[in-house]
């Protein structure tokens, strides 16, 4: 049945992803994976054991597709999910201790989480990162609103911890994740993390876990000591010069004998690359890409970039299915001093009704190109005739407003945070054409909010971003 569903999906939307939270026997999953589907790969328990520093069940080999006998790297390996306990909660409550080395302390726990991320992220194939995992989220999956922990509270709203960014240890973990994922998503090294060769090049069962990914564009060696005591190991390297990716100031190493003898302290880890990936010149560095509806039923697109090198122009692409994109316009490059930040704008004056996908294609003078992330927006003909929310992005606490284009009678406006908590609401029993209903955002914490608009005639929900 899954093959039939997959074939239908590809007929309707070629190259679309079919992602399965399936958890069948491996004999079935290998067939689906080799057919082209992406399957969740749960290794939560093993990563818990490894990050806590316990030797039982700390084998991470299950994150490697070839370890399961799959010919395609279609395993979505993950450490945490909506159904699994948070690693940091386990670490700080149940982590291992050896003398002065204590995995329960925040400083040590976040460093071990970073080590785990280094091994996990360098394995070829898609990955799933659960929300706030990059900051070491330490509230139990069974956390209750009253502060207790109970299995009956599994689906209760959990605290949204934007303040984690202000903690040096957590921000350090975040920075490691960011750098690792920047390497994975670099268009220069896509092949490393999609088709890179890891077969017979990993050892993830013992205290010192290591892996090698070999690819013509970039090869990677990652290793770390998951024990709570120091460990001596010989790390296998192809001969040549290797660059310390996470700590470039440490310089490079030269391997001539196929291995690196090293004594690793508990929690010590490294990621080495066959090229200096920190100085590789990308045509542009994407900083942001924002899409929002504006007045007069148009869509504003704005993107911010830096490090423009050999850049020629940008093409704005639009899609109704997120797969097949069409060029709807272009913007010439403003090649200023390298390192400066440049903002570009484009207006889609004839947006398509429904869910619309936008992306920006950056084109070099030599024809090479890269893409921004894809942003989606919903344009409803009915909504456009009744009201419009503008702006949908608030900077420095500026308010947003609901612009009424018709008399809609009684209207209710509800603003909620990402946990679903109502932070503002208003009811107007009468309305008129041209009326503005202001939604104050002053003193709101930065993040994403949902604005629900309800009338007798229609209702809709808009995403509001407070920066």
Coordinates of C-alpha atoms in Angstrom, one line a residue:
X1 CA 0.0 0.0 0.0
X2 CA 2.9 2.4 0.8
X3 CA 4.4 1.9 -2.7
X4 CA 1.0 2.7 -4.2
X5 CA 0.7 5.9 -2.1
X6 CA 4.3 6.9 -2.9
X7 CA 3.7 6.4 -6.6
X8 CA 0.6 8.5 -6.5
X9 CA 2.5 11.3 -4.6
X10 CA 5.2 11.3 -7.2
X11 CA 2.7 11.5 -10.0
X12 CA 1.0 14.5 -8.5
X13 CA 4.2 16.2 -7.1
X14 CA 7.4 14.8 -8.6
X15 CA 10.3 14.7 -6.2
X16 CA 8.1 15.3 -3.2
X17 CA 9.2 13.7 0.1
X18 CA 7.3 10.8 1.6
X19 CA 8.2 10.7 5.3
X20 CA 7.0 7.9 7.4
X21 CA 6.8 7.6 11.2
X22 CA 6.5 3.9 10.5
X23 CA 8.6 1.8 13.0
X24 CA 8.0 -1.6 11.3
X25 CA 10.4 -4.5 11.2
X26 CA 13.6 -3.6 9.4
X27 CA 12.9 -6.2 6.7
X28 CA 9.9 -4.0 5.7
X29 CA 11.6 -0.6 6.3
X30 CA 14.5 -1.5 4.0
X31 CA 12.1 -2.1 1.1
X32 CA 10.4 1.2 1.7
X33 CA 13.6 3.1 2.1
X34 CA 15.2 1.7 -1.1
X35 CA 11.9 2.6 -2.9
X36 CA 12.5 6.2 -2.0
X37 CA 10.7 6.9 1.2
X38 CA 12.2 8.5 4.2
X39 CA 11.7 6.7 7.5
X40 CA 12.1 7.9 11.1
X41 CA 14.9 6.3 13.0
X42 CA 14.5 6.4 16.8
X43 CA 17.7 6.2 18.8
X44 CA 16.6 8.2 21.8
X45 CA 17.4 5.6 24.4
X46 CA 20.9 5.0 23.0
X47 CA 21.7 8.8 22.8
X48 CA 20.4 9.2 26.4
X49 CA 22.8 6.5 27.6
X50 CA 25.7 7.9 25.6
X51 CA 25.3 11.5 26.7
X52 CA 24.7 10.4 30.4
X53 CA 28.0 8.4 30.2
X54 CA 26.6 4.9 30.8
X55 CA 28.2 2.0 28.9
X56 CA 25.0 -0.1 28.5
X57 CA 23.0 0.5 25.3
X58 CA 25.2 3.4 24.2
X59 CA 25.7 2.0 20.7
X60 CA 24.8 4.8 18.1
X61 CA 25.2 2.6 15.0
X62 CA 21.4 2.5 14.5
X63 CA 21.6 6.0 13.2
X64 CA 23.6 4.8 10.1
X65 CA 21.4 3.6 7.3
X66 CA 24.0 1.1 6.0
X67 CA 24.1 -0.5 9.4
X68 CA 20.5 -1.5 8.9
X69 CA 21.3 -2.9 5.5
X70 CA 19.8 0.0 3.5
X71 CA 21.3 0.9 0.2
X72 CA 19.8 4.4 0.3
X73 CA 20.6 6.9 3.1
X74 CA 16.9 7.5 3.7
X75 CA 17.0 7.1 7.5
X76 CA 15.9 10.2 9.5
X77 CA 18.0 9.6 12.5
X78 CA 16.9 11.5 15.6
X79 CA 17.9 11.9 19.3
X80 CA 14.6 13.3 20.5
X81 CA 11.0 13.7 19.2
X82 CA 7.6 14.6 20.4
X83 CA 7.3 11.1 21.9
X84 CA 10.6 10.8 23.6
X85 CA 12.1 12.1 26.9
X86 CA 14.5 15.0 26.5
X87 CA 18.2 14.2 26.6
X88 CA 19.1 17.2 28.9
X89 CA 16.4 16.2 31.4
X90 CA 18.0 12.8 31.6
X91 CA 21.5 14.2 31.8
X92 CA 21.0 16.7 34.7
X93 CA 18.8 14.3 36.7
X94 CA 20.4 10.9 36.1
X95 CA 23.8 11.5 34.5
X96 CA 26.9 9.5 35.5
X97 CA 29.5 10.9 37.8
X98 CA 33.2 10.0 38.1
X99 CA 35.1 12.0 40.7
X100 CA 35.0 15.7 39.8
X101 CA 33.5 14.9 36.4
X102 CA 29.8 15.3 36.7
X103 CA 27.5 15.0 33.7
X104 CA 24.6 16.4 35.7
X105 CA 26.1 20.0 35.8
X106 CA 24.8 22.3 33.1
X107 CA 28.2 23.1 31.7
X108 CA 29.2 19.5 31.3
X109 CA 25.8 18.3 30.1
X110 CA 25.7 20.9 27.3
X111 CA 29.2 20.0 26.2
X112 CA 28.2 16.3 26.0
X113 CA 25.1 17.3 24.1
X114 CA 27.3 19.1 21.6
X115 CA 29.6 16.0 21.3
X116 CA 26.5 13.9 20.6
X117 CA 25.3 16.5 18.0
X118 CA 28.7 16.3 16.3
X119 CA 28.5 12.5 15.7
X120 CA 24.8 12.6 14.9
X121 CA 24.9 15.4 12.4
X122 CA 27.9 14.2 10.4
X123 CA 26.2 10.9 9.5
X124 CA 24.8 11.1 5.9
X125 CA 21.1 11.2 5.5
X126 CA 18.2 13.4 6.7
X127 CA 18.0 14.4 10.3
X128 CA 15.2 15.5 12.7
X129 CA 16.0 18.0 15.5
X130 CA 13.3 18.4 18.1
X131 CA 12.4 22.0 19.3
X132 CA 14.9 23.6 21.7
X133 CA 17.1 20.5 21.6
X134 CA 19.8 22.8 20.2
X135 CA 19.7 24.7 23.5
X136 CA 19.5 21.7 25.8
X137 CA 15.8 21.7 26.7
X138 CA 15.6 20.2 30.2
X139 CA 11.8 20.1 31.0
X140 CA 10.5 16.5 31.0
X141 CA 8.1 15.3 28.4
X142 CA 5.8 14.6 31.4
X143 CA 6.1 18.1 32.9
X144 CA 2.9 19.5 34.3
X145 CA 1.7 23.1 34.3
X146 CA 2.0 23.1 38.1
X147 CA 5.7 22.2 38.0
X148 CA 5.3 18.5 38.9
X149 CA 6.1 15.5 36.6
X150 CA 3.4 13.0 35.8
X151 CA 2.7 10.7 32.8
X152 CA -0.8 12.2 32.6
X153 CA 0.8 15.5 31.6
X154 CA 2.6 14.2 28.6
X155 CA 0.7 16.4 26.2
X156 CA 0.4 19.4 28.5
X157 CA 1.9 22.7 27.1
X158 CA 5.6 23.0 27.9
X159 CA 7.5 26.2 28.8
X160 CA 8.8 28.1 25.8
X161 CA 12.3 29.0 26.9
X162 CA 13.5 31.9 24.8
X163 CA 15.6 33.0 27.7
X164 CA 17.9 30.0 27.1
X165 CA 19.7 32.1 24.5
X166 CA 20.9 34.3 27.3
X167 CA 22.7 31.4 29.1
X168 CA 26.4 31.0 28.0
X169 CA 26.4 27.2 28.2
X170 CA 23.2 26.8 26.3
X171 CA 24.3 29.4 23.7
X172 CA 27.5 27.5 23.3
X173 CA 25.6 24.4 22.5
X174 CA 23.4 26.4 20.1
X175 CA 26.5 27.7 18.3
X176 CA 27.9 24.2 17.8
X177 CA 24.6 23.0 16.3
X178 CA 24.5 26.1 14.1
X179 CA 28.0 25.5 12.8
X180 CA 27.4 21.7 12.2
X181 CA 24.1 22.4 10.3
X182 CA 25.7 25.2 8.3
X183 CA 28.2 22.6 7.1
X184 CA 25.5 20.1 6.3
X185 CA 23.4 22.6 4.3
X186 CA 26.2 24.2 2.4
X187 CA 25.6 23.8 -1.3
X188 CA 29.3 23.1 -1.7
X189 CA 29.1 19.9 0.3
X190 CA 25.6 18.6 -0.3
X191 CA 27.0 15.3 -1.7
X192 CA 28.9 14.6 1.6
X193 CA 25.7 14.4 3.6
X194 CA 23.6 12.7 0.9
X195 CA 25.8 10.3 -0.9
X196 CA 29.0 10.3 1.1
X197 CA 30.5 6.9 1.8
X198 CA 30.4 5.8 5.4
X199 CA 30.2 2.1 4.8
X200 CA 32.7 0.2 7.1
X201 CA 34.0 3.6 8.2
X202 CA 32.3 4.0 11.6
X203 CA 32.7 2.6 15.1
X204 CA 30.0 3.8 17.4
X205 CA 29.8 1.0 19.9
X206 CA 32.6 1.8 22.4
X207 CA 33.6 4.7 24.6
X208 CA 35.4 6.5 21.9
X209 CA 33.0 6.8 19.0
X210 CA 34.3 7.7 15.5
X211 CA 33.1 7.9 12.0
X212 CA 34.5 8.9 8.6
X213 CA 32.5 10.1 5.6
X214 CA 34.4 10.1 2.3
X215 CA 33.4 12.3 -0.6
X216 CA 35.3 14.0 -3.4
X217 CA 33.9 17.4 -2.4
X218 CA 34.5 17.1 1.3
X219 CA 35.4 14.3 3.7
X220 CA 34.7 14.4 7.4
X221 CA 36.1 12.6 10.4
X222 CA 34.3 13.0 13.7
X223 CA 35.1 11.4 17.1
X224 CA 34.5 11.9 20.8
X225 CA 34.9 10.2 24.2
X226 CA 31.5 9.4 25.7
X227 CA 32.9 7.8 28.8
X228 CA 33.3 9.7 32.1
X229 CA 37.0 8.8 32.3
X230 CA 39.8 9.5 29.9
X231 CA 40.3 7.1 27.0
X232 CA 43.2 6.5 24.6
X233 CA 42.3 5.7 21.1
X234 CA 43.8 5.7 17.6
X235 CA 41.4 7.6 15.3
X236 CA 41.4 6.3 11.7
X237 CA 42.1 9.1 9.1
X238 CA 42.9 9.0 5.4
X239 CA 46.4 10.5 4.9
X240 CA 46.6 14.2 4.2
X241 CA 45.9 17.5 5.9
X242 CA 42.8 17.8 8.1
X243 CA 41.2 21.0 9.4
X244 CA 39.6 21.4 12.8
X245 CA 36.1 22.6 11.8
X246 CA 34.7 23.6 15.2
X247 CA 37.8 25.2 16.5
X248 CA 39.7 26.6 13.4
X249 CA 42.2 28.5 15.6
X250 CA 43.6 25.1 16.7
X251 CA 45.0 24.7 13.2
X252 CA 45.3 21.7 11.0
X253 CA 46.9 18.2 11.4
X254 CA 48.8 16.1 8.9
X255 CA 48.2 12.4 8.8
X256 CA 50.9 10.2 7.2
X257 CA 50.3 6.8 8.9
X258 CA 46.5 6.5 8.6
X259 CA 45.8 7.2 12.2
X260 CA 45.9 9.8 15.0
X261 CA 46.9 8.4 18.4
X262 CA 45.1 10.6 21.0
X263 CA 44.2 10.6 24.7
X264 CA 40.7 12.0 25.0
X265 CA 39.4 13.5 28.2
X266 CA 35.7 12.7 29.0
X267 CA 33.4 14.6 26.7
X268 CA 36.3 15.7 24.4
X269 CA 35.3 15.6 20.8
X270 CA 36.4 16.9 17.3
X271 CA 35.2 17.3 13.8
X272 CA 37.9 17.4 11.1
X273 CA 37.3 18.2 7.4
X274 CA 39.5 17.5 4.4
X275 CA 39.2 21.1 3.3
X276 CA 39.2 24.3 5.3
X277 CA 35.4 24.6 5.3
X278 CA 35.6 27.7 7.5
X279 CA 37.3 29.7 4.7
X280 CA 35.4 28.2 1.7
X281 CA 34.0 31.0 -0.3
X282 CA 30.3 30.8 -0.8
X283 CA 28.7 33.1 -3.4
X284 CA 26.4 34.6 -0.7
X285 CA 25.5 34.1 2.9
X286 CA 21.8 34.1 3.6
X287 CA 20.8 36.0 6.7
X288 CA 17.0 36.1 6.4
X289 CA 14.1 35.7 4.0
X290 CA 10.7 37.1 5.0
X291 CA 7.4 36.9 3.1
X292 CA 4.3 38.8 4.2
X293 CA 1.0 40.0 2.8
X294 CA 0.6 43.7 2.5
X295 CA -2.1 46.2 1.6
X296 CA -3.8 46.1 -1.8
X297 CA -3.6 42.3 -1.9
X298 CA 0.1 42.1 -2.8
X299 CA 2.9 40.0 -1.2
X300 CA 6.1 41.6 -0.1
X301 CA 9.3 39.6 -0.2
X302 CA 12.5 40.8 1.6
X303 CA 15.8 39.0 2.0
X304 CA 19.0 40.0 3.6
X305 CA 22.4 38.6 2.6
X306 CA 26.1 39.2 3.2
X307 CA 29.4 38.1 1.7
X308 CA 28.3 38.5 -1.8
X309 CA 31.1 37.2 -4.1
X310 CA 30.8 37.0 -7.9
X311 CA 27.1 37.5 -7.5
X312 CA 25.1 38.5 -10.6
X313 CA 21.4 38.6 -9.7
X314 CA 18.5 37.0 -7.8
X315 CA 15.5 35.2 -9.2
X316 CA 12.2 35.1 -7.3
X317 CA 10.5 31.8 -7.7
X318 CA 6.9 30.8 -6.8
X319 CA 5.1 27.5 -6.4
X320 CA 1.7 26.2 -5.5
X321 CA 2.9 22.8 -4.3
X322 CA 6.4 23.5 -2.9
X323 CA 8.1 21.3 -5.6
X324 CA 7.6 22.9 -9.0
X325 CA 8.8 26.5 -9.0
X326 CA 8.3 29.2 -11.6
X327 CA 10.4 32.4 -12.0
X328 CA 8.2 35.4 -11.5
X329 CA 10.9 38.1 -11.5
X330 CA 14.5 39.1 -10.9
X331 CA 16.5 41.6 -8.9
X332 CA 20.0 42.7 -9.9
X333 CA 22.8 42.2 -7.4
X334 CA 24.1 45.1 -5.4
X335 CA 27.7 43.9 -5.0
X336 CA 29.0 46.1 -2.2
X337 CA 32.0 45.7 -0.1
X338 CA 32.5 42.0 0.9
X339 CA 31.2 41.4 4.4
X340 CA 28.6 44.2 4.3
X341 CA 24.9 43.4 4.7
X342 CA 22.5 44.1 1.8
X343 CA 18.7 44.0 1.9
X344 CA 16.6 43.2 -1.2
X345 CA 12.9 43.7 -1.8
X346 CA 10.4 42.3 -4.3
X347 CA 6.6 42.7 -4.6
X348 CA 4.4 40.0 -6.1
X349 CA 1.6 42.1 -7.4
X350 CA -0.5 39.2 -8.6
X351 CA -0.3 36.5 -6.0
X352 CA -2.0 33.2 -6.4
X353 CA -4.9 32.4 -4.1
X354 CA -4.3 29.6 -1.7
X355 CA -1.1 28.3 -0.1
X356 CA 1.9 29.8 -2.0
X357 CA 5.6 28.9 -1.7
X358 CA 8.4 31.3 -2.4
X359 CA 12.1 31.0 -2.7
X360 CA 15.0 33.1 -3.9
X361 CA 17.6 31.7 -6.4
X362 CA 20.9 33.4 -6.2
X363 CA 22.9 33.3 -9.5
X364 CA 26.6 33.8 -9.9
X365 CA 28.3 35.5 -12.8
X366 CA 29.6 32.0 -13.8
X367 CA 26.1 30.5 -13.7
X368 CA 26.4 28.7 -10.4
X369 CA 23.5 29.2 -8.0
X370 CA 22.2 28.6 -4.5
X371 CA 18.7 28.8 -3.0
X372 CA 17.3 30.5 0.1
X373 CA 15.0 28.6 2.4
X374 CA 11.4 28.2 1.2
X375 CA 8.7 30.4 2.8
X376 CA 5.0 29.8 2.6
X377 CA 2.0 32.2 2.9
X378 CA -1.7 31.7 2.4
X379 CA -3.7 34.1 0.3
X380 CA -7.4 33.6 0.5
X381 CA -9.8 35.3 -1.9
X382 CA -12.5 35.4 0.7
X383 CA -10.1 36.8 3.3
X384 CA -8.8 39.4 0.8
X385 CA -12.4 40.6 0.3
X386 CA -13.1 40.9 4.0
X387 CA -9.9 41.9 5.9
X388 CA -6.2 42.1 5.9
X389 CA -3.6 41.8 8.7
X390 CA -0.6 44.1 8.3
X391 CA 2.2 44.1 9.2
X392 CA 2.7 40.4 10.1
X393 CA 6.2 41.1 11.3
X394 CA 6.7 43.4 14.2
X395 CA 10.0 45.1 15.0
X396 CA 10.7 46.9 18.2
X397 CA 7.2 46.3 19.5
X398 CA 5.3 48.0 16.7
X399 CA 1.6 47.0 16.7
X400 CA -0.1 45.1 13.9
X401 CA -3.6 45.9 12.7
X402 CA -6.6 44.2 11.2
X403 CA -7.8 46.3 8.2
X404 CA -11.5 45.7 7.5
X405 CA -12.5 45.9 3.8
X406 CA -16.2 45.2 4.6
X407 CA -18.7 45.4 7.4
X408 CA -18.4 41.9 8.8
X409 CA -20.7 42.5 11.8
X410 CA -19.4 41.1 15.1
X411 CA -15.7 40.1 15.1
X412 CA -13.5 38.4 17.6
X413 CA -9.7 38.7 17.5
X414 CA -7.5 36.3 19.6
X415 CA -3.7 36.4 19.9
X416 CA -2.0 33.3 21.3
X417 CA 1.6 32.4 21.8
X418 CA 3.1 29.1 20.4
X419 CA 1.9 27.2 23.5
X420 CA -1.7 28.2 22.7
X421 CA -1.9 30.6 25.7
X422 CA -4.2 33.6 24.9
X423 CA -2.1 36.8 25.4
X424 CA -4.7 39.3 24.0
X425 CA -8.2 39.2 22.7
X426 CA -10.9 41.7 21.8
X427 CA -14.5 41.5 20.6
X428 CA -16.2 44.2 18.5
X429 CA -19.9 43.9 18.2
X430 CA -20.1 46.2 15.2
X431 CA -17.7 47.0 12.4
X432 CA -17.5 49.3 9.4
X433 CA -15.6 49.4 6.1
X434 CA -12.1 50.8 6.5
X435 CA -12.0 50.2 10.2
X436 CA -8.7 49.4 11.8
X437 CA -8.5 47.1 14.8
X438 CA -5.1 47.5 16.5
X439 CA -3.4 44.5 18.1
X440 CA -0.8 45.8 20.6
X441 CA 2.5 44.0 20.6
X442 CA 4.4 46.3 22.9
X443 CA 6.4 44.3 25.6
X444 CA 5.6 41.0 23.9
X445 CA 8.5 38.5 24.0
X446 CA 10.2 37.8 20.7
X447 CA 8.9 34.8 18.9
X448 CA 5.9 33.6 16.9
X449 CA 2.3 34.3 17.7
X450 CA -1.0 33.2 16.1
X451 CA -3.8 35.7 15.4
X452 CA -7.2 34.1 15.0
X453 CA -10.0 36.1 13.5
X454 CA -13.6 34.9 13.8
X455 CA -16.8 36.3 12.3
X456 CA -20.1 34.9 11.4
X457 CA -19.0 35.0 7.7
X458 CA -15.5 33.6 7.9
X459 CA -12.5 32.9 10.1
X460 CA -8.8 32.6 9.5
X461 CA -5.5 32.4 11.4
X462 CA -2.5 34.5 10.7
X463 CA 1.1 34.1 11.9
X464 CA 2.6 37.1 13.6
X465 CA 6.4 37.4 14.2
X466 CA 7.7 39.7 16.9
X467 CA 11.4 40.4 16.3

